[in-house]
Short mmCIF file of C-alpha atoms in Angstrom, two decimals:
data_model
loop_
_atom_site.label_atom_id
_atom_site.label_comp_id
_atom_site.label_asym_id
_atom_site.label_seq_id
_atom_site.Cartn_x
_atom_site.Cartn_y
_atom_site.Cartn_z
CA MET V 1173 91.36 17.11 40.15
CA PHE V 1174 87.76 17.39 41.92
CA TRP V 1175 85.81 14.71 43.66
CA MET V 1176 81.96 14.60 43.92
CA VAL V 1177 79.37 12.31 45.08
CA TYR V 1178 76.59 11.33 42.33
CA GLY V 1179 74.24 8.67 43.15
CA GLY V 1180 76.03 7.26 46.15
CA GLU V 1181 79.15 6.93 44.20
CA VAL V 1182 82.33 8.99 44.34
CA LYS V 1183 83.26 10.33 40.96
CA MET V 1184 86.34 12.30 39.95
CA LEU V 1185 86.06 15.43 37.86
CA LYS V 1186 88.98 16.60 35.81
CA LYS V 1187 89.94 20.21 35.37
CA ARG V 1188 87.55 21.89 32.89
CA ILE V 1189 89.15 22.79 29.50
CA ASP V 1190 88.27 26.55 29.39
CA GLU V 1191 88.66 26.69 25.49
CA ILE V 1192 86.44 23.65 24.71
CA ASP V 1193 83.20 25.80 24.98
CA ILE V 1194 84.57 28.65 22.93
CA LEU V 1195 85.51 26.06 20.28
CA ARG V 1196 81.98 24.73 20.13
CA GLY V 1197 80.59 28.19 20.01
CA LEU V 1198 82.90 29.05 17.15
CA THR V 1199 82.06 25.85 15.35
CA PHE V 1200 78.39 26.20 15.82
CA LEU V 1201 78.59 29.68 14.26
CA ALA V 1202 80.71 28.19 11.29
CA ILE V 1203 78.02 25.62 10.64
CA VAL V 1204 75.35 28.43 10.44
CA MET V 1205 77.57 30.37 8.37
CA GLN V 1206 77.86 27.38 5.91
CA HIS V 1207 74.23 26.80 5.69
CA THR V 1208 73.33 30.51 5.32
CA LEU V 1209 75.87 31.10 2.44
CA ALA V 1210 74.39 27.76 0.81
CA SER V 1211 71.07 29.68 0.82
CA PHE V 1212 72.31 32.52 -1.12
CA MET V 1213 75.33 32.01 -2.90
CA TYR V 1214 73.50 30.52 -5.89
CA SER V 1215 70.97 33.33 -6.10
CA PRO V 1216 69.81 34.32 -9.54
CA GLY V 1217 71.90 37.23 -10.89
CA ILE V 1218 74.69 37.02 -8.11
CA THR V 1219 77.73 39.05 -9.50
CA LYS V 1220 81.29 38.28 -9.18
CA GLY V 1221 82.08 40.30 -6.06
CA PRO V 1222 79.50 38.84 -3.76
CA ALA V 1223 80.23 35.26 -5.30
CA LEU V 1224 83.60 35.55 -4.42
CA LEU V 1225 83.29 36.81 -0.83
CA ALA V 1226 80.87 34.06 -0.30
CA ALA V 1227 83.15 31.36 -1.51
CA PHE V 1228 85.89 33.07 0.53
CA LEU V 1229 83.95 32.99 3.70
CA LEU V 1230 82.83 29.22 2.97
CA THR V 1231 86.20 28.26 2.52
CA LEU V 1232 87.35 29.71 5.83
CA VAL V 1233 84.45 27.92 7.74
CA ARG V 1234 84.96 24.53 6.27
CA TYR V 1235 86.76 23.47 9.31
CA ALA V 1236 83.40 23.02 11.25
CA VAL V 1237 82.35 19.41 10.73
CA PRO V 1238 85.88 18.13 11.12
CA MET V 1239 86.24 20.21 14.31
CA PHE V 1240 83.18 18.81 15.88
CA ILE V 1241 84.60 15.56 15.30
CA PHE V 1242 87.96 16.66 16.69
CA ILE V 1243 86.25 17.97 19.86
CA THR V 1244 84.51 14.86 20.51
CA GLY V 1245 87.60 13.07 20.19
CA LEU V 1246 89.47 15.23 22.51
CA VAL V 1247 86.71 15.17 25.17
CA LEU V 1248 86.39 11.55 25.07
CA PHE V 1249 89.94 10.71 25.52
CA TYR V 1250 90.45 13.37 27.82
CA ASN V 1251 87.68 11.81 30.17
CA TYR V 1252 88.26 7.95 29.38
CA GLY V 1253 91.75 7.85 27.62
CA ASP V 1254 93.54 6.55 30.59
CA GLY V 1255 91.08 4.83 32.78
CA ASP V 1256 88.70 1.77 32.50
CA LEU V 1257 85.49 2.23 30.58
CA ASP V 1258 82.15 0.87 31.66
CA TYR V 1259 81.03 0.46 27.96
CA TRP V 1260 77.28 -0.33 28.72
CA ASP V 1261 76.98 2.49 30.98
CA PHE V 1262 78.70 4.76 28.47
CA ILE V 1263 76.38 3.71 25.90
CA LYS V 1264 73.23 4.13 27.74
CA LYS V 1265 74.26 7.74 28.57
CA ARG V 1266 74.66 8.52 24.89
CA PHE V 1267 71.50 6.65 23.91
CA THR V 1268 69.67 8.96 26.43
CA GLN V 1269 71.72 12.29 25.78
CA ILE V 1270 72.27 11.92 21.95
CA PHE V 1271 70.25 9.59 20.20
CA LEU V 1272 66.91 10.24 21.71
CA PRO V 1273 67.23 14.12 20.90
CA TYR V 1274 68.43 13.15 17.40
CA PHE V 1275 65.55 10.89 17.09
CA ILE V 1276 63.06 13.24 18.55
CA TRP V 1277 64.32 15.94 15.77
CA THR V 1278 63.87 13.44 13.01
CA ILE V 1279 60.40 12.98 13.93
CA ILE V 1280 59.93 16.75 14.33
CA TYR V 1281 61.33 17.39 10.84
CA PHE V 1282 59.53 14.52 9.23
CA VAL V 1283 56.17 16.06 10.47
CA TRP V 1284 57.17 19.59 9.48
CA VAL V 1285 58.47 18.63 6.04
CA SER V 1286 55.44 16.53 5.43
CA PHE V 1287 53.21 19.25 6.47
CA ILE V 1288 54.73 22.01 4.43
CA CYS V 1289 55.06 19.90 1.24
CA GLY V 1290 51.40 18.64 1.53
CA VAL V 1291 52.20 14.84 1.71
CA PRO V 1292 48.87 13.01 2.37
CA ALA V 1293 48.48 11.12 5.60
CA SER V 1294 49.84 7.50 5.58
CA ASN V 1295 49.17 4.56 7.77
CA LEU V 1296 51.14 3.98 10.81
CA GLY V 1297 53.15 1.20 9.39
CA SER V 1298 54.23 3.33 6.59
CA VAL V 1299 54.99 6.33 8.73
CA THR V 1300 57.18 4.23 11.12
CA GLY V 1301 59.14 2.68 8.12
CA LYS V 1302 59.86 6.20 6.82
CA ILE V 1303 60.94 7.68 10.12
CA ALA V 1304 63.21 4.46 10.84
CA LYS V 1305 64.89 4.93 7.50
CA LEU V 1306 65.23 8.67 7.83
CA THR V 1307 66.83 7.95 11.31
CA VAL V 1308 69.41 5.45 10.10
CA SER V 1309 70.34 7.41 6.95
CA GLY V 1310 70.21 10.84 8.70
CA GLU V 1311 68.01 12.25 5.89
CA GLY V 1312 65.32 13.66 8.27
CA TYR V 1313 66.60 17.07 7.15
CA TYR V 1314 69.85 18.35 5.55
CA HIS V 1315 71.99 18.77 8.59
CA LEU V 1316 71.01 15.53 10.64
CA TRP V 1317 73.35 13.38 8.47
CA PHE V 1318 76.23 14.45 10.90
CA MET V 1319 74.42 12.75 13.70
CA VAL V 1320 74.71 9.29 12.01
CA ALA V 1321 78.39 10.00 11.65
CA ILE V 1322 78.90 11.03 15.13
CA LEU V 1323 77.18 8.37 16.83
CA GLN V 1324 79.30 5.53 15.05
CA PHE V 1325 82.38 7.27 16.97
CA TYR V 1326 80.70 6.60 20.42
CA LEU V 1327 79.66 3.07 19.43
CA LEU V 1328 83.21 2.09 18.33
CA PHE V 1329 85.11 4.26 20.80
CA PRO V 1330 86.40 1.23 22.77
CA LEU V 1331 88.23 0.19 19.50
CA PHE V 1332 89.65 3.63 19.00
CA LYS V 1333 90.60 3.86 22.68
CA ILE V 1334 92.84 0.60 22.10
CA LEU V 1335 94.33 2.26 18.94
CA VAL V 1336 95.29 5.41 20.35
CA SER V 1337 96.06 4.15 24.05
CA LYS V 1338 98.63 1.27 22.62
CA ASN V 1339 100.35 3.93 20.35
CA LYS V 1340 100.47 6.81 22.79
CA MET V 1341 104.24 7.01 23.04
CA ARG V 1342 104.29 6.75 19.21
CA ASN V 1343 101.86 9.54 18.73
CA ILE V 1344 103.51 11.37 15.76
CA PHE V 1345 103.98 7.93 13.79
CA THR V 1346 100.31 6.82 14.51
CA LEU V 1347 99.15 10.35 13.27
CA SER V 1348 101.11 10.21 10.33
CA ILE V 1349 99.96 6.74 9.41
CA CYS V 1350 96.33 7.91 9.85
CA PHE V 1351 96.94 11.20 8.01
CA ILE V 1352 98.43 9.23 4.84
CA PHE V 1353 95.36 6.77 5.10
CA HIS V 1354 93.00 9.48 5.10
CA ILE V 1355 94.53 11.27 2.10
CA CYS V 1356 94.48 7.87 0.15
CA LEU V 1357 90.81 7.28 1.08
CA LEU V 1358 89.84 10.64 0.02
CA GLY V 1359 91.71 10.19 -3.23
CA LEU V 1360 89.83 7.04 -3.87
CA TYR V 1361 86.66 8.85 -3.17
CA TRP V 1362 87.63 11.78 -5.50
CA TYR V 1363 89.05 9.96 -8.43
CA GLN V 1364 87.97 6.25 -8.26
CA VAL V 1365 84.50 6.41 -7.19
CA PRO V 1366 83.04 8.35 -10.14
CA VAL V 1367 84.78 5.62 -12.38
CA ILE V 1368 83.61 2.37 -10.97
CA TRP V 1369 80.34 3.81 -9.76
CA ASP V 1370 78.18 2.19 -12.65
CA SER V 1371 79.92 -1.02 -12.57
CA ILE V 1372 79.45 -1.60 -8.96
CA GLN V 1373 77.07 -4.69 -8.31
CA SER V 1374 76.70 -4.89 -4.67
CA PRO V 1375 73.81 -2.92 -3.39
CA ILE V 1376 75.51 -2.62 0.03
CA PHE V 1377 78.75 -1.45 -1.16
CA LYS V 1378 77.04 1.03 -3.36
CA THR V 1379 74.91 2.41 -0.47
CA LEU V 1380 77.90 2.72 1.61
CA LEU V 1381 79.66 4.71 -0.97
CA ALA V 1382 76.48 6.81 -1.63
CA TYR V 1383 76.51 7.62 2.06
CA ARG V 1384 80.26 7.72 2.55
CA ASP V 1385 79.90 11.46 3.97
CA ARG V 1386 78.15 9.83 7.16
CA ILE V 1387 80.37 6.85 7.52
CA PHE V 1388 82.97 7.00 10.44
CA ILE V 1389 85.95 5.93 8.19
CA SER V 1390 85.67 9.16 6.36
CA TRP V 1391 86.39 11.22 9.44
CA PHE V 1392 88.39 8.92 11.79
CA PHE V 1393 91.52 11.05 11.29
CA TYR V 1394 90.05 14.06 12.91
CA PHE V 1395 88.86 11.80 15.77
CA ILE V 1396 92.30 10.44 16.40
CA LEU V 1397 93.83 13.76 16.11
CA GLY V 1398 91.35 14.91 18.82
CA GLY V 1399 92.12 11.92 20.88
CA PHE V 1400 95.78 12.55 21.06
CA ALA V 1401 94.80 16.32 21.76
CA GLY V 1402 92.86 14.96 24.92
CA LEU V 1403 95.57 12.81 26.05
CA TYR V 1404 98.30 15.68 25.97
CA VAL V 1405 95.86 18.42 26.60
CA ASP V 1406 98.14 20.11 29.06
CA LYS V 1407 100.99 20.30 26.46
CA LEU V 1408 98.68 21.32 23.72
CA ARG V 1409 99.16 25.02 24.30
CA PHE V 1410 103.16 24.85 24.21
CA ILE V 1411 102.90 22.47 20.94
CA LEU V 1412 100.47 25.00 19.10
CA LYS V 1413 102.45 27.87 19.93
CA ALA V 1414 105.88 26.20 18.96
CA SER V 1415 104.42 25.12 15.73
CA LEU V 1416 102.58 28.51 15.12
CA LYS V 1417 104.77 29.91 12.58
CA THR V 1418 104.84 26.64 10.46
CA ASN V 1419 101.11 26.12 10.54
CA ILE V 1420 100.36 29.83 9.50
CA PHE V 1421 102.72 29.14 6.53
CA VAL V 1422 100.82 25.82 5.79
CA TYR V 1423 97.20 27.63 6.37
CA LEU V 1424 98.05 30.43 4.00
CA LEU V 1425 99.67 28.38 1.38
CA SER V 1426 96.87 25.57 1.26
CA PHE V 1427 94.17 28.32 1.36
CA GLY V 1428 95.68 30.11 -1.44
CA PHE V 1429 95.84 27.03 -3.53
CA ILE V 1430 92.35 25.80 -2.70
CA PHE V 1431 90.96 29.32 -3.56
CA TYR V 1432 92.87 29.50 -6.73
CA GLN V 1433 91.67 26.11 -7.80
CA LEU V 1434 88.10 27.16 -6.92
CA MET V 1435 88.21 30.42 -9.06
CA LYS V 1436 89.16 28.38 -11.86
CA THR V 1437 85.74 26.74 -11.92
CA SER V 1438 84.04 29.96 -12.15
CA HIS V 1439 81.58 30.65 -15.05
CA ILE V 1440 78.75 32.72 -16.18
CA ASN V 1441 75.51 30.55 -16.25
CA PRO V 1442 72.66 31.24 -18.78
CA SER V 1443 70.89 33.53 -16.27
CA GLY V 1444 73.85 35.83 -15.88
CA SER V 1445 74.96 34.47 -12.43
CA TYR V 1446 78.58 34.11 -11.49
CA ILE V 1447 78.94 30.76 -10.31
CA LEU V 1448 81.63 28.84 -8.63
CA ASN V 1449 81.84 25.20 -8.03
CA ASN V 1450 81.91 25.24 -4.20
CA GLN V 1451 81.77 21.49 -3.91
CA PHE V 1452 85.49 21.65 -4.47
CA THR V 1453 86.01 23.04 -1.01
CA GLY V 1454 84.00 20.19 0.55
CA PRO V 1455 85.76 18.62 3.75
CA LEU V 1456 85.96 15.34 1.86
CA ASN V 1457 87.78 16.55 -0.90
CA TYR V 1458 91.45 15.49 -0.59
CA PHE V 1459 92.75 18.82 -1.62
CA MET V 1460 91.23 20.18 1.65
CA VAL V 1461 92.98 17.96 4.06
CA PHE V 1462 96.18 20.17 4.66
CA PHE V 1463 93.91 23.23 5.01
CA ILE V 1464 91.53 21.59 7.22
CA THR V 1465 94.05 20.11 9.48
CA SER V 1466 95.83 23.34 9.49
CA SER V 1467 92.52 24.97 10.37
CA LEU V 1468 91.66 22.92 13.40
CA LEU V 1469 95.11 23.63 15.10
CA MET V 1470 94.73 27.29 14.26
CA VAL V 1471 91.19 27.83 15.45
CA TYR V 1472 92.21 25.86 18.70
CA TYR V 1473 95.24 28.13 19.34
CA LEU V 1474 92.89 31.28 18.79
CA SER V 1475 90.55 29.74 21.29
CA GLN V 1476 93.36 29.62 23.96
CA THR V 1477 94.52 33.05 23.21
CA LEU V 1478 92.95 35.81 21.13
CA PHE V 1479 89.30 34.86 21.99
CA MET V 1480 90.17 34.77 25.75
CA LYS V 1481 91.45 38.41 25.79
CA ASN V 1482 87.98 40.00 25.15
CA GLN V 1483 85.45 39.05 27.79
CA THR V 1484 82.58 39.97 25.61
CA ILE V 1485 83.68 37.70 22.77
CA MET V 1486 84.51 34.99 25.08
CA THR V 1487 81.22 35.17 26.91
CA VAL V 1488 79.20 35.09 23.74
CA LEU V 1489 81.17 32.14 22.31
CA LYS V 1490 81.02 30.19 25.44
CA THR V 1491 77.20 30.76 25.54
CA PHE V 1492 76.88 29.40 22.18
CA GLY V 1493 79.02 26.73 23.13
CA ARG V 1494 77.20 25.39 26.04
CA TYR V 1495 73.88 25.11 24.07
CA SER V 1496 75.57 24.08 20.73
CA PHE V 1497 73.95 20.77 20.90
CA GLY V 1498 70.26 22.05 20.81
CA CYS V 1499 71.18 25.07 18.50
CA TYR V 1500 72.41 22.54 15.92
CA PHE V 1501 69.20 20.82 15.93
CA ILE V 1502 67.04 24.00 15.69
CA HIS V 1503 68.90 26.15 13.31
CA ALA V 1504 68.02 24.61 10.08
CA PHE V 1505 64.11 25.22 11.23
CA ALA V 1506 64.78 28.86 11.95
CA LEU V 1507 67.16 29.46 9.00
CA LEU V 1508 64.65 28.27 6.38
CA TYR V 1509 62.04 31.08 7.54
CA ILE V 1510 64.62 33.82 8.18
CA ASP V 1511 66.17 33.14 4.66
CA ALA V 1512 62.82 33.24 2.98
CA PHE V 1513 62.01 36.60 4.90
CA ALA V 1514 65.33 38.16 3.93
CA LYS V 1515 64.91 37.20 0.27
CA MET V 1516 61.40 38.65 0.19
CA TYR V 1517 61.92 41.87 2.12
CA LEU V 1518 65.56 42.68 2.02
CA ASN V 1519 66.68 42.71 -1.47
CA TRP V 1520 67.73 46.13 -1.05
CA LEU V 1521 70.54 45.14 1.22
CA GLY V 1522 72.13 43.19 -1.48
CA ILE V 1523 73.41 39.36 -1.34
CA ILE V 1524 75.99 40.14 1.39
CA GLY V 1525 73.51 42.18 3.50
CA GLN V 1526 71.09 39.49 3.37
CA ILE V 1527 73.64 36.86 4.42
CA THR V 1528 74.64 38.88 7.27
CA ILE V 1529 71.08 39.57 8.49
CA SER V 1530 70.17 35.77 7.93
CA PHE V 1531 73.45 34.51 9.74
CA VAL V 1532 72.84 36.88 13.05
CA ALA V 1533 69.35 36.39 13.19
CA CYS V 1534 69.44 32.40 12.70
CA SER V 1535 72.35 32.15 15.45
CA ALA V 1536 70.45 34.57 17.75
CA LEU V 1537 66.92 32.84 17.37
CA SER V 1538 68.28 29.26 17.57
CA LEU V 1539 70.25 30.25 20.95
CA LEU V 1540 67.18 31.87 22.42
CA ALA V 1541 64.97 28.98 21.56
CA CYS V 1542 67.44 26.49 22.88
CA TYR V 1543 67.97 28.44 26.13
CA ALA V 1544 64.15 28.80 26.75
CA ILE V 1545 63.54 25.01 26.03
CA SER V 1546 66.08 24.20 28.51
CA LYS V 1547 65.06 26.74 31.22
CA ILE V 1548 61.13 25.77 31.03
CA ARG V 1549 60.30 22.93 33.20
CA ILE V 1550 58.28 20.76 30.50
CA PRO V 1551 57.95 16.98 30.67
CA LEU V 1552 61.10 15.56 28.73
CA GLY V 1553 62.32 19.05 27.79
CA ASN V 1554 65.83 18.12 27.87
CA LEU V 1555 65.35 15.86 25.16
CA PHE V 1556 64.82 18.66 22.70
CA THR V 1557 68.31 20.13 23.59
CA GLY V 1558 69.90 17.16 24.92
CA HIS V 1559 70.68 18.59 28.42
CA ASP V 1560 68.76 19.54 31.50
CA PRO V 1561 70.13 22.47 32.86
CA TYR V 1562 68.74 21.28 36.44
CA ASP V 1563 70.56 17.91 36.04
CA HIS V 1564 74.19 18.46 37.24
CA SER V 1565 75.31 14.92 36.57
CA PRO V 1566 78.71 14.56 34.83
CA GLY V 1567 77.53 13.27 31.43
CA ILE V 1568 76.53 16.06 29.02
CA PRO V 1569 76.01 15.08 25.46
CA LEU V 1570 77.66 15.58 22.18
CA PHE V 1571 78.99 19.19 21.61
CA ASN V 1572 78.86 19.23 25.34
CA ASP V 1573 80.03 15.83 25.73
CA GLU V 1574 81.38 15.66 29.35
CA GLN V 1575 81.41 18.00 32.33
CA THR V 1576 84.89 18.53 33.70
CA GLU V 1577 85.62 20.66 36.61
CA PRO V 1578 82.22 22.19 38.03
CA SER V 1579 81.66 25.82 38.82
CA SER V 1580 81.35 26.85 42.44
CA LEU V 1581 77.53 26.62 42.20
CA GLU V 1582 77.51 23.29 40.31
CA TYR V 1583 80.00 21.93 42.96
CA LYS V 1584 77.76 23.00 45.77
CA ASN V 1585 74.73 21.55 44.14
CA LEU V 1586 76.40 18.44 43.66
CA ALA V 1587 77.67 18.15 47.15
CA GLY V 1588 74.11 18.44 48.21
#
């Protein structure tokens, strides 16, 4: 444990979890890969080989959204799981460090989309109403829905804290119940919602089902799993190592099953393109539950072992991890233009070549832009990236949710 003085108050800092930044970096890159693949895998004329490879890669990185939920739960419970929680102070920090950046980027994407689509100017009341609706729904741009989901976990954290803390000694039982409930819920989504959809009369219920991908209950299992991981973080390496062989078996078996089922959806469309129903691998498909849960444990184990052995890889991943919050907002903007450039000028590389170039360029440019914004002292610049690098307070948002043990330089600055 470390102690620091912040705002005249003595605060305790826990030891930094070294692998968290690596996990954040890996998961951000997985998000970029997903969105890059989505831009190319339905390209006209795509053949069987590139289509299957793209589907293979997409399935591998489907852990991304659940992993961000898992990390959020882990870090919150690591920092607040055993102590008292000042809820209003907690919420005020998240409002400034998470909601405001999200709201600003919703406005940015609204203005940008309106401009490129040639939407005529509206009166202030109409614009305000549209922005409010986009903020609540997460529809400002295709990737912003996740912010609506994650904010609910912060708002409801005290309830999750009670659930996990009261069942700390019955962790296996609690996780098993949550896992079964999660499978049943996703089964209802998959089988029952399409059947009853037309008969639903309640507009509220119908809206909730339509937006079920951004309602906390759809992801709560991964948050609870992360919560228990945060409470037992010191034992986590041993647990993951002890269960490694079993997890590898589950991972390979579930991946093979998913990919086999995916290949059964293949067909040639009228334009001659080889098409797969990649929605089958969506993280809210109940077939994916075993694979995604296994993936979370596998990727976490690799972040503690393999990715720490190579200094260069570790440095790159940690750098992406530290800036993952801002990069997440920026990458969709960058990807649109990079994809357009690749499709226009890089056809000679083929689909896989274009995917590779777009992925690398989008990741690098997002990081560069986020780094530049965070380093340039502009008014409210930290609201674009969610973190002011000159502010060494312990609260750091979302994908960098809480600072743990500071570096020697940070500790020196904190100490004054």
